[in-house]
Short mmCIF file of C-alpha atoms and ligand atoms in Angstrom, two decimals:
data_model
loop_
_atom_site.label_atom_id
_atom_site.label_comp_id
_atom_site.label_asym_id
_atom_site.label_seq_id
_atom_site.Cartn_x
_atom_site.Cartn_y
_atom_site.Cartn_z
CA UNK A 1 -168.18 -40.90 -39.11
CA UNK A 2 -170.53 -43.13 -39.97
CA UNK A 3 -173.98 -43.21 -41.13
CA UNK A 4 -176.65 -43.04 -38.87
CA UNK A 5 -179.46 -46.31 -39.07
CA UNK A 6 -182.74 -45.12 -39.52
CA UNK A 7 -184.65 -47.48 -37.32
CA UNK A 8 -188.53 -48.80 -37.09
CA UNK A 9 -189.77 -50.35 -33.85
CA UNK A 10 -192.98 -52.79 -34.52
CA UNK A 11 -194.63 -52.68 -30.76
CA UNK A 12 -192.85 -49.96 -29.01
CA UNK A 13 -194.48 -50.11 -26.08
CA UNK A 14 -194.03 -53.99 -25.64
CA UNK A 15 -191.13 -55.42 -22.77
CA UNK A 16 -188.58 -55.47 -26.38
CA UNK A 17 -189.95 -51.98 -27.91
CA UNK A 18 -189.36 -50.27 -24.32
CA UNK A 19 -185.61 -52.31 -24.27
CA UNK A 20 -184.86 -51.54 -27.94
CA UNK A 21 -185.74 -47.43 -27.38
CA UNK A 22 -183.30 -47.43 -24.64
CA UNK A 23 -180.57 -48.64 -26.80
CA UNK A 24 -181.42 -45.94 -29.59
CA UNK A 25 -181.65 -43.40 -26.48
CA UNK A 26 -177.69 -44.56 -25.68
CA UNK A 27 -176.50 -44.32 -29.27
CA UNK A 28 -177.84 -41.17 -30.61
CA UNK A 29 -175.06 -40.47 -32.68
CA UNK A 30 -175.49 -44.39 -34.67
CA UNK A 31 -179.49 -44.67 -34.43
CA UNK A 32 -182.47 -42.57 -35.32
CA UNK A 33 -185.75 -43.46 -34.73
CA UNK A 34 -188.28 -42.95 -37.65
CA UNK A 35 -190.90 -44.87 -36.80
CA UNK A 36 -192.97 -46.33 -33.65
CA UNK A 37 -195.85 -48.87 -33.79
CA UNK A 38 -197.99 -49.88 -30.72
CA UNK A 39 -201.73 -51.12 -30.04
CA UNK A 40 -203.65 -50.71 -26.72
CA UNK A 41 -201.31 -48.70 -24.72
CA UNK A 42 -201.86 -45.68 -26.42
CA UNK A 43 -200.46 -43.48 -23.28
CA UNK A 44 -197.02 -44.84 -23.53
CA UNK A 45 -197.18 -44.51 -27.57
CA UNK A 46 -198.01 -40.48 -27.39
CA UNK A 47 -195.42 -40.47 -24.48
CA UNK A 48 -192.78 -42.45 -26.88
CA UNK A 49 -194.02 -40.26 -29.80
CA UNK A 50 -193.12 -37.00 -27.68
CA UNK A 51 -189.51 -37.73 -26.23
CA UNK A 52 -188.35 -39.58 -29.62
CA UNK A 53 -190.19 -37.70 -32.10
CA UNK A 54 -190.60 -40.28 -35.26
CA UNK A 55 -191.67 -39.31 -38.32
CA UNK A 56 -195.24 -41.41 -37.78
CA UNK A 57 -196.38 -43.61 -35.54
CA UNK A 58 -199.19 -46.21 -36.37
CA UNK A 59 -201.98 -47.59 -34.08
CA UNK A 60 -203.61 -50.71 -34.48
CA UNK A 61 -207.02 -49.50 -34.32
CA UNK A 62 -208.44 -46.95 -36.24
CA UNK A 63 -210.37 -45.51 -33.36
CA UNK A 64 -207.35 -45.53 -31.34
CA UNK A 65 -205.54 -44.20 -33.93
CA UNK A 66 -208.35 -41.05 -33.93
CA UNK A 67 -208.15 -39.97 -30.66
CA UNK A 68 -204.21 -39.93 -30.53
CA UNK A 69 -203.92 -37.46 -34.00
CA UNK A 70 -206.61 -35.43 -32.02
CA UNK A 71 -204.10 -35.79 -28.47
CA UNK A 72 -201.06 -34.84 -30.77
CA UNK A 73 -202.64 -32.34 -32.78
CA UNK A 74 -200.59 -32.31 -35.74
CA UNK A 75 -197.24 -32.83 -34.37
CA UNK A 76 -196.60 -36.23 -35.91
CA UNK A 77 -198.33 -38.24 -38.36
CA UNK A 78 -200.73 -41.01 -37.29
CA UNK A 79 -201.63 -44.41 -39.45
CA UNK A 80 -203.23 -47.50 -38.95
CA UNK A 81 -204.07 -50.36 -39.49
CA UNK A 82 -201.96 -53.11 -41.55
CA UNK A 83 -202.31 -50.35 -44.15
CA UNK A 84 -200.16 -48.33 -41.84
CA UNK A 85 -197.71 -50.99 -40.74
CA UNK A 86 -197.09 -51.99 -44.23
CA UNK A 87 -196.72 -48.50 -45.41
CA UNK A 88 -194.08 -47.13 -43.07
CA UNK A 89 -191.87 -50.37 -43.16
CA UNK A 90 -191.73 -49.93 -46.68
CA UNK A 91 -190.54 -46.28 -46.65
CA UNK A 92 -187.08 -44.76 -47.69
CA UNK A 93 -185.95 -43.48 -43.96
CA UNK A 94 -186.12 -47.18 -42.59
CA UNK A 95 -182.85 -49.14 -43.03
CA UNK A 96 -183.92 -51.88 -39.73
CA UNK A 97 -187.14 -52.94 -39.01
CA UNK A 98 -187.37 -53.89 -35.67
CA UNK A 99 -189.82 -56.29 -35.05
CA UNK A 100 -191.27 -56.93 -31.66
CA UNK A 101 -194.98 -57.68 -31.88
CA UNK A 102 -196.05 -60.27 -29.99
CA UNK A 103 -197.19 -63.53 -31.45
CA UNK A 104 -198.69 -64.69 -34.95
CA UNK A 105 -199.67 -61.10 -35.14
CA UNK A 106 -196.26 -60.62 -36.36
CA UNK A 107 -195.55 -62.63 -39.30
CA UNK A 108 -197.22 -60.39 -41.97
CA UNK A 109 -195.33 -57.06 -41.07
CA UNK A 110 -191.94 -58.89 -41.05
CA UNK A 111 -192.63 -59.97 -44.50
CA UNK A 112 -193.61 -56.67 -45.87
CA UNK A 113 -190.22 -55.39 -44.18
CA UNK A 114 -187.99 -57.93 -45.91
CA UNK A 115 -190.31 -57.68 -49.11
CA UNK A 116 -189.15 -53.89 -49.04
CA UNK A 117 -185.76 -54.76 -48.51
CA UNK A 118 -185.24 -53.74 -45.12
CA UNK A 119 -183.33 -55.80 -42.62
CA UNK A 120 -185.15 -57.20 -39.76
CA UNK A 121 -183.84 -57.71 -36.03
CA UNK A 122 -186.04 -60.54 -35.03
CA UNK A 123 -187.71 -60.70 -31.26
CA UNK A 124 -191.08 -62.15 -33.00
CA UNK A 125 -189.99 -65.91 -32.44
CA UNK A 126 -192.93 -67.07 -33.57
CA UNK A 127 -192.65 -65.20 -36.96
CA UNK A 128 -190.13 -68.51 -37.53
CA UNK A 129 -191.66 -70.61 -35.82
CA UNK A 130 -195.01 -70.47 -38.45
CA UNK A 131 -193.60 -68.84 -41.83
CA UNK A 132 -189.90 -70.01 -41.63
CA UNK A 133 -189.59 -71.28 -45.12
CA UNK A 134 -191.11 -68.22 -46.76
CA UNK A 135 -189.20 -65.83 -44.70
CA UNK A 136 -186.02 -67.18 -45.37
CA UNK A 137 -186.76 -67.21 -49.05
CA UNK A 138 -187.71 -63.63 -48.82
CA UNK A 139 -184.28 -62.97 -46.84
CA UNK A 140 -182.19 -64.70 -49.56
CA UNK A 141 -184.24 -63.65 -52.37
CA UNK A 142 -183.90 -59.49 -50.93
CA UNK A 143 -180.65 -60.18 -50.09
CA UNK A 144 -181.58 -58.88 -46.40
CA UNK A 145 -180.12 -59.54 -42.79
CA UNK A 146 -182.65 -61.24 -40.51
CA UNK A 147 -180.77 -60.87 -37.26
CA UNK A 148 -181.65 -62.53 -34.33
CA UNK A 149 -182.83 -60.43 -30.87
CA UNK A 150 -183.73 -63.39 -28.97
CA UNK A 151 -180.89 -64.00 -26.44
CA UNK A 152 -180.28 -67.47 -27.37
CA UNK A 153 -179.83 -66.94 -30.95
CA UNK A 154 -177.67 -63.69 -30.44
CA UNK A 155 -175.39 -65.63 -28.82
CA UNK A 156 -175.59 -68.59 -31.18
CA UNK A 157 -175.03 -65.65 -34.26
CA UNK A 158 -171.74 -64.50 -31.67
CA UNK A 159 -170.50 -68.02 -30.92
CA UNK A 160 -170.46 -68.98 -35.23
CA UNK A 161 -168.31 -65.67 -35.75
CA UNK A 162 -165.53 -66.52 -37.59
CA UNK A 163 -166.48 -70.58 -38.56
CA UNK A 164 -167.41 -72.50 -40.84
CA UNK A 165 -171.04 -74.33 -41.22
CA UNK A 166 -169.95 -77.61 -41.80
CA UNK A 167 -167.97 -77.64 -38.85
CA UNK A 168 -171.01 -77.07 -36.86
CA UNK A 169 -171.80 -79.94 -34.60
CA UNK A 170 -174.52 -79.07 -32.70
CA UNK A 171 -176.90 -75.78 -30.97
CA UNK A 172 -176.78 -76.36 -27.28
CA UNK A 173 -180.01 -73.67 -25.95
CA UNK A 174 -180.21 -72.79 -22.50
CA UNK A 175 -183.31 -72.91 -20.56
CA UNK A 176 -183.59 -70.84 -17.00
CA UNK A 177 -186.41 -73.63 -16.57
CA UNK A 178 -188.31 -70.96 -15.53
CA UNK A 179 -190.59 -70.99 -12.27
CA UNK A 180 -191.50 -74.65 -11.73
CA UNK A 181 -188.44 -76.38 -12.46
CA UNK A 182 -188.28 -77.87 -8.94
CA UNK A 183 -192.12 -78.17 -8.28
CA UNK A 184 -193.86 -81.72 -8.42
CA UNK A 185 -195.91 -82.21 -11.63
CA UNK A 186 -198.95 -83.50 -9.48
CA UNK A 187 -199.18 -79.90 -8.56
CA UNK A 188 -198.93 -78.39 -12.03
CA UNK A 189 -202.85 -78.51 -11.99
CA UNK A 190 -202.61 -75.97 -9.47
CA UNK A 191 -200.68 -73.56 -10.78
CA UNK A 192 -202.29 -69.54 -10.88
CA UNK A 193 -201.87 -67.34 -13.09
CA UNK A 194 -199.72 -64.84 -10.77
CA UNK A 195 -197.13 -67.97 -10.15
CA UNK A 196 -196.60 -68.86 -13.57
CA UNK A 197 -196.02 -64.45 -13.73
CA UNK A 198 -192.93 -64.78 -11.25
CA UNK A 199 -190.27 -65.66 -13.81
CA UNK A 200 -186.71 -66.46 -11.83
CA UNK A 201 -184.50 -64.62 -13.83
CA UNK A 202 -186.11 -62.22 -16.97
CA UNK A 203 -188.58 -60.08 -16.72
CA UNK A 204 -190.66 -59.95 -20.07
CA UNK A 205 -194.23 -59.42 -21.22
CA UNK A 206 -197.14 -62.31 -20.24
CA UNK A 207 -196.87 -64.57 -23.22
CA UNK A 208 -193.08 -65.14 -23.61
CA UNK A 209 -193.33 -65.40 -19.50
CA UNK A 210 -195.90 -68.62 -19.42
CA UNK A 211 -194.11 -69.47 -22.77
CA UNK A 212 -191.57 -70.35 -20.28
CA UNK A 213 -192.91 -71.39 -17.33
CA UNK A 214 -194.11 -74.75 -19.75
CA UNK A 215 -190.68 -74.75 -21.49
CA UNK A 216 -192.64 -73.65 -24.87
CA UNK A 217 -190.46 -70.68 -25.02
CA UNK A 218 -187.37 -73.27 -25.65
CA UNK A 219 -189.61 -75.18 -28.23
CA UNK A 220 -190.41 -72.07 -30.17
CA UNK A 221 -186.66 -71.50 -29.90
CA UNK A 222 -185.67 -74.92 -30.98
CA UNK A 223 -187.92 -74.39 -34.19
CA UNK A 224 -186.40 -70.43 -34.32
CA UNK A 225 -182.93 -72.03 -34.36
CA UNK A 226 -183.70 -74.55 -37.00
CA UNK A 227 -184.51 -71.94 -39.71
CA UNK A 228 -181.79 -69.07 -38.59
CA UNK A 229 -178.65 -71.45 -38.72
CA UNK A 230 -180.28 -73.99 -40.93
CA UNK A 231 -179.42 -77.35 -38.53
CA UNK A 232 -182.36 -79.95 -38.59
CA UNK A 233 -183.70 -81.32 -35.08
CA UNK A 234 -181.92 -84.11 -34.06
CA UNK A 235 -179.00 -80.64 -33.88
CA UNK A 236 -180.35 -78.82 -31.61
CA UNK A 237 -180.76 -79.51 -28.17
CA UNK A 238 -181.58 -77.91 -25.29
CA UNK A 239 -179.95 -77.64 -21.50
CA UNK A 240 -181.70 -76.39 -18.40
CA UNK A 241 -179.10 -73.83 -16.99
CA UNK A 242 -181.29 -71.88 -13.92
CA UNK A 243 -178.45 -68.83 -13.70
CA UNK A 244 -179.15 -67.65 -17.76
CA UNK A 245 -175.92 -66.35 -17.68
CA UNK A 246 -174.68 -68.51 -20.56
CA UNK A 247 -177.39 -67.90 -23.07
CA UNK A 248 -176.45 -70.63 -25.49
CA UNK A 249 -173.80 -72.68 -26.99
CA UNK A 250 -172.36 -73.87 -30.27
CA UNK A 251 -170.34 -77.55 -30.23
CA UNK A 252 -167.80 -78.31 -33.17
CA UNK A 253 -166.89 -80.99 -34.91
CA UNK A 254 -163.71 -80.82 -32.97
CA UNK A 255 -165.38 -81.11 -29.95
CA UNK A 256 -164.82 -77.98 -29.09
CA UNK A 257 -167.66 -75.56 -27.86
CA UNK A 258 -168.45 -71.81 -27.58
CA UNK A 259 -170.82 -69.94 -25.45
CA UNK A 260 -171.80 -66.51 -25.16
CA UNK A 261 -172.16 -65.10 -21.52
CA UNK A 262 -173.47 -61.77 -20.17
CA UNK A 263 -176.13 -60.77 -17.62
CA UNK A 264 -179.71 -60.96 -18.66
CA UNK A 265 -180.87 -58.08 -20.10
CA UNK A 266 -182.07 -57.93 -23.14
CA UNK A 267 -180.53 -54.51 -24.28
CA UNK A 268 -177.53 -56.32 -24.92
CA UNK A 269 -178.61 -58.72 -27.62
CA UNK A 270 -180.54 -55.66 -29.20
CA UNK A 271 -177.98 -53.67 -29.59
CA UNK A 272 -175.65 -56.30 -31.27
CA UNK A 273 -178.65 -57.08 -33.60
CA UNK A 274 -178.29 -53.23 -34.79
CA UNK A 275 -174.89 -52.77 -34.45
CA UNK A 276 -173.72 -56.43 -36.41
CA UNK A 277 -171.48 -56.83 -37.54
CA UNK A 278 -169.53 -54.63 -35.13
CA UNK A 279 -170.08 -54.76 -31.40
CA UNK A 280 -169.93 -51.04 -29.11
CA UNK A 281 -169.16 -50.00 -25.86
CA UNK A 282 -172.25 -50.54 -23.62
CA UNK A 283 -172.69 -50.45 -19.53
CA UNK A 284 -175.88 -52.77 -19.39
CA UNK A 285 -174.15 -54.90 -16.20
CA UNK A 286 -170.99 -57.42 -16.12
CA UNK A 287 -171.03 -60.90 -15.02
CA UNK A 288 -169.38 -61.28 -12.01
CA UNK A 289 -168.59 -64.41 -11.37
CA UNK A 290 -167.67 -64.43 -7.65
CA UNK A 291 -170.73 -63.10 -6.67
CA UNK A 292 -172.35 -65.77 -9.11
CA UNK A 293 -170.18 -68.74 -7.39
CA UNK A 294 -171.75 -71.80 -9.64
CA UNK A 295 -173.17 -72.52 -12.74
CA UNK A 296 -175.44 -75.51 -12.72
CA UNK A 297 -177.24 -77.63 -15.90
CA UNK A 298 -179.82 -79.96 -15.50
CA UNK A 299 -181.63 -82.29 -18.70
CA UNK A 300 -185.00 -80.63 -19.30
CA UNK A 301 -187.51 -83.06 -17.80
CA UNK A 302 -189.82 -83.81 -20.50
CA UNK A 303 -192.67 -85.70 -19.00
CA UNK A 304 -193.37 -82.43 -16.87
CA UNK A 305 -192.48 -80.13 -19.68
CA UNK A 306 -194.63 -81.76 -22.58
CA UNK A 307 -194.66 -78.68 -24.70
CA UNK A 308 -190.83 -78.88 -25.30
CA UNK A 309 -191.36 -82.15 -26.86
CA UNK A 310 -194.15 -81.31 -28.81
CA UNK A 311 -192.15 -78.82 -30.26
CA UNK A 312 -189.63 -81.09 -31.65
CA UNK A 313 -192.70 -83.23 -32.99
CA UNK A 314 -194.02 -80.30 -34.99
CA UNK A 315 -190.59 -79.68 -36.33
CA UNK A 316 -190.06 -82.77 -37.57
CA UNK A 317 -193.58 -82.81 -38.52
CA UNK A 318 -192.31 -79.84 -40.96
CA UNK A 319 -194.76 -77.57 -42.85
CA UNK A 320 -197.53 -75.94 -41.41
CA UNK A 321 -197.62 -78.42 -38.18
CA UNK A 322 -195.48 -75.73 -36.48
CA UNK A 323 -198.05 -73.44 -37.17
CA UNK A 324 -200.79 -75.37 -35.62
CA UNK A 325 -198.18 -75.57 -32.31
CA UNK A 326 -197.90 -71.50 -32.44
CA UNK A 327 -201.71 -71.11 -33.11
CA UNK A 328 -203.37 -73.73 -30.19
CA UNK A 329 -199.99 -72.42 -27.72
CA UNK A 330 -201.34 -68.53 -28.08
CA UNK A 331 -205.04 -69.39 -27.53
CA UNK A 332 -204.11 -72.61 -24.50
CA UNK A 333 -202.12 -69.18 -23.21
CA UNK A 334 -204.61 -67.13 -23.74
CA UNK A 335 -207.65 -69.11 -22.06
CA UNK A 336 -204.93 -69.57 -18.70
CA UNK A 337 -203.91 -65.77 -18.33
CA UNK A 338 -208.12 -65.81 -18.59
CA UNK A 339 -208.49 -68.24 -15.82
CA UNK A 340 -210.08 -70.87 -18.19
CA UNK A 341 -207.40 -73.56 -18.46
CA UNK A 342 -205.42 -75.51 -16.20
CA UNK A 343 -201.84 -74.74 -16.45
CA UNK A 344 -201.60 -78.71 -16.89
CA UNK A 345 -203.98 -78.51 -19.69
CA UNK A 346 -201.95 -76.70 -22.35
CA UNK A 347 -199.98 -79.33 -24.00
CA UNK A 348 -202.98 -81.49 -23.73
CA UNK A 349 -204.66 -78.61 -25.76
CA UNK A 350 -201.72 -78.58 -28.34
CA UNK A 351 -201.09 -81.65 -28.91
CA UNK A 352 -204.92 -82.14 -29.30
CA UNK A 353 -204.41 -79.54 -32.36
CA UNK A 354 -201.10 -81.02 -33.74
CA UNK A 355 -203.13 -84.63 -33.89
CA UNK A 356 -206.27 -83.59 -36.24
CA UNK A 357 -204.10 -81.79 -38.58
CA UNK A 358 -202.86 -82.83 -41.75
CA UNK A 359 -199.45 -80.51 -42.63
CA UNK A 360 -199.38 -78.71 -46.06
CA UNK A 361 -195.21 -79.24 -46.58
CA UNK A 362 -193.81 -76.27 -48.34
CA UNK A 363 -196.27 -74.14 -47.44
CA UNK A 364 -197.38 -70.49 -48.95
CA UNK A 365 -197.92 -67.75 -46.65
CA UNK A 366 -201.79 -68.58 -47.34
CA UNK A 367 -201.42 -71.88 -46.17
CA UNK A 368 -200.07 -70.97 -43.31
CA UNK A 369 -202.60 -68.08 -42.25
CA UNK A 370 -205.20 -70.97 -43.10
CA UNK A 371 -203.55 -73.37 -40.91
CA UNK A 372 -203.39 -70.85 -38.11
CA UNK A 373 -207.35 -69.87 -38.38
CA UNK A 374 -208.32 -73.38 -38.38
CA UNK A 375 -206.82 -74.39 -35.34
CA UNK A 376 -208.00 -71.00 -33.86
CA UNK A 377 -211.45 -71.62 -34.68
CA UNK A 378 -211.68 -75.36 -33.79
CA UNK A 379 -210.27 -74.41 -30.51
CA UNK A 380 -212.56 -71.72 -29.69
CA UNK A 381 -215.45 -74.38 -30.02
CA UNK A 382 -214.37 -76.34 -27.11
CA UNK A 383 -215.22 -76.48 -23.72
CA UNK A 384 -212.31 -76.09 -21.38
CA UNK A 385 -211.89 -76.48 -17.39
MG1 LIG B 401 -185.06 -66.42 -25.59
#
């Protein structure tokens, strides 16, 4: 039989830390949970903390932190802080880091993971999208797996089983397109805050959700891609597909192309993140394809969907300019779940950021935390409508 993994989730009580304990829950005899991490939900974390009983959980905030060692009175051990985050990745009864924070937030506790030589399943996009050069030098130089969770890159990872890199032609992504694929873009300076909520086809928390209702989501994924299979730009494209029932493609130089299918739910591409190499018997739903009766694929529109492009600018902008992208996309985000900013105004914010910055190329993990601040603080000095 084999070893059990000894798993970490980084936000358990995010959309991917709830998915990823229900895998763990269906595999007791391959996983064991060790450790949980969350932030402002502190209910769910003591609920987590009681059915899965992990060795510690951390809180983000200290005070938090207090008043759920007081709640659990001893039963489990309770950290916080980085301090806490950086401690418990780095401990002996952790073989996978899951990490599943949401946004720049996570960049710093992957590192410490792979610095401890732990292997990381990836749902933190943006972790690549800001620090991908020094993350993949800590993956080579720990001699770590960095394994994708993000469906698109799962299926990518399934599709190159078994081939060679150089006979790679190109990443085909898929896009659902997300809520407004169909809608005028004179009307995108309409748009509430509950509409761009309603995605079509996953549900997931509020930032990956407007992520994709302005086809940033695909950028970030673009940029993701770039740094996991190591193709530049001009190899990765992208293909509006409205079912997500392929979730992405590989071409070859034959012509020849892959995809990976299944329905979406994100269980599946978690549990082949902890279970790769190998793949196990699962019952998250089957694609049935008489029921589904078409698959359709449109070219992303990119005058309506500016972010994509800007994406591809940053990228090939290389450096810390993706970082800037990240960094004015979370705060233009931010200020619309807030009801400050015009669903139409968040590329105009972004790109605003990616033209008064200068990129540092082959940056240092300082240079990008100092990249991310900047655009951060500029931002917050503006006035918005
Ligand atoms: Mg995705």
């Amino acid at each position: 039989m084999k070893k059990r993994k000894n798993i970490a989730i980084l936000g358990s009580t995010g959309s991917i830390g709830r998915s990823s304990l229900e895998v763990i829950a269906a595999c007791p005899d391959r996983f064991r949970l060790t450790y949980l991490t969350g932030h402002r939900n502190i209910e769910l974390l003591q609920e987590q903390v009681r059915q899965f009983k992990p060795r510690a959980v951390v809180v983000r905030e200290e005070s938090n932190a207090a008043l759920v060692r007081e709640r659990l009175n001893g039963e489990t051990e309770v950290l916080s802080g980085e301090r806490g985050l950086q401690e418990v990745v780095s401990r002996d009864d952790v073989d996978i880091v899951i990490s599943s924070l949401v946004g720049f937030a996570g960049l710093k506790p992957t590192i410490w993971a792979l610095e401890a030589g732990k292997d990381v399943a990836l749902a933190n996009k943006e972790t690549l999208v800001t620090g991908g050069e020094v993350i993949m030098r800590k993956v080579r130089k720990n001699r770590v797996r960095l394994l994708p969770v993000d469906s698109e890159h799962s299926a990518i990872l399934q599709c190159l089983q078994g081939e060679k890199p150089e006979n790679v032609e190109r990443l085909i992504l898929t896009a659902s397109g997300g809520p407004f694929l169909h809608l005028d873009k004179k009307k995108f300076s309409t748009i509430t805050r509950a509409q761009a909520l309603a995605h079509p086809t996953w549900k997931m928390g509020s930032k990956i959700t407007i992520d994709s209702a302005t086809l940033m989501n695909k950028g970030l994924e673009v940029i993701e891609a770039h740094w996991l299979f190591g193709l530049p730009a001009e190899k990765i494209d992208v293909v509006v597909h409205p079912q997500s029932v392929i979730h992405s493609m590989v071409e070859f130089v034959d012509g020849s192309i892959k995809a990976q299918l299944g329905v979406p739910d994100m269980k599946i591409p978690i549990q082949y993140a902890l279970t790769y190499p190998e793949r196990r018997a699962a019952s998250y739903g089957k694609v049935d394809f008489a029921a589904l009766g078409q698959m359709t694929f449109f070219e992303p529109d990119r005058k309506k969907f500016r972010c994509l492009g800007l994406a591809y600018e940053a990228l090939r902008a290389g450096g810390t300019a993706p970082a800037v992208l990240n960094a004015a996309n979370e705060v233009a985000v931010g200020l619309f779940l807030e009801g400050r900013l015009r669903f139409s105004s968040i590329p105009v914010l972004i790109e605003k950021a990616l033209s008064q910055h200068k990129p540092v190329h082959h940056p240092r993990l300082e240079d990008i935390v100092r990249a991310d601040k900047e655009t951060r603080d500029r931002l917050r000095n503006e006035q918005f409508t």
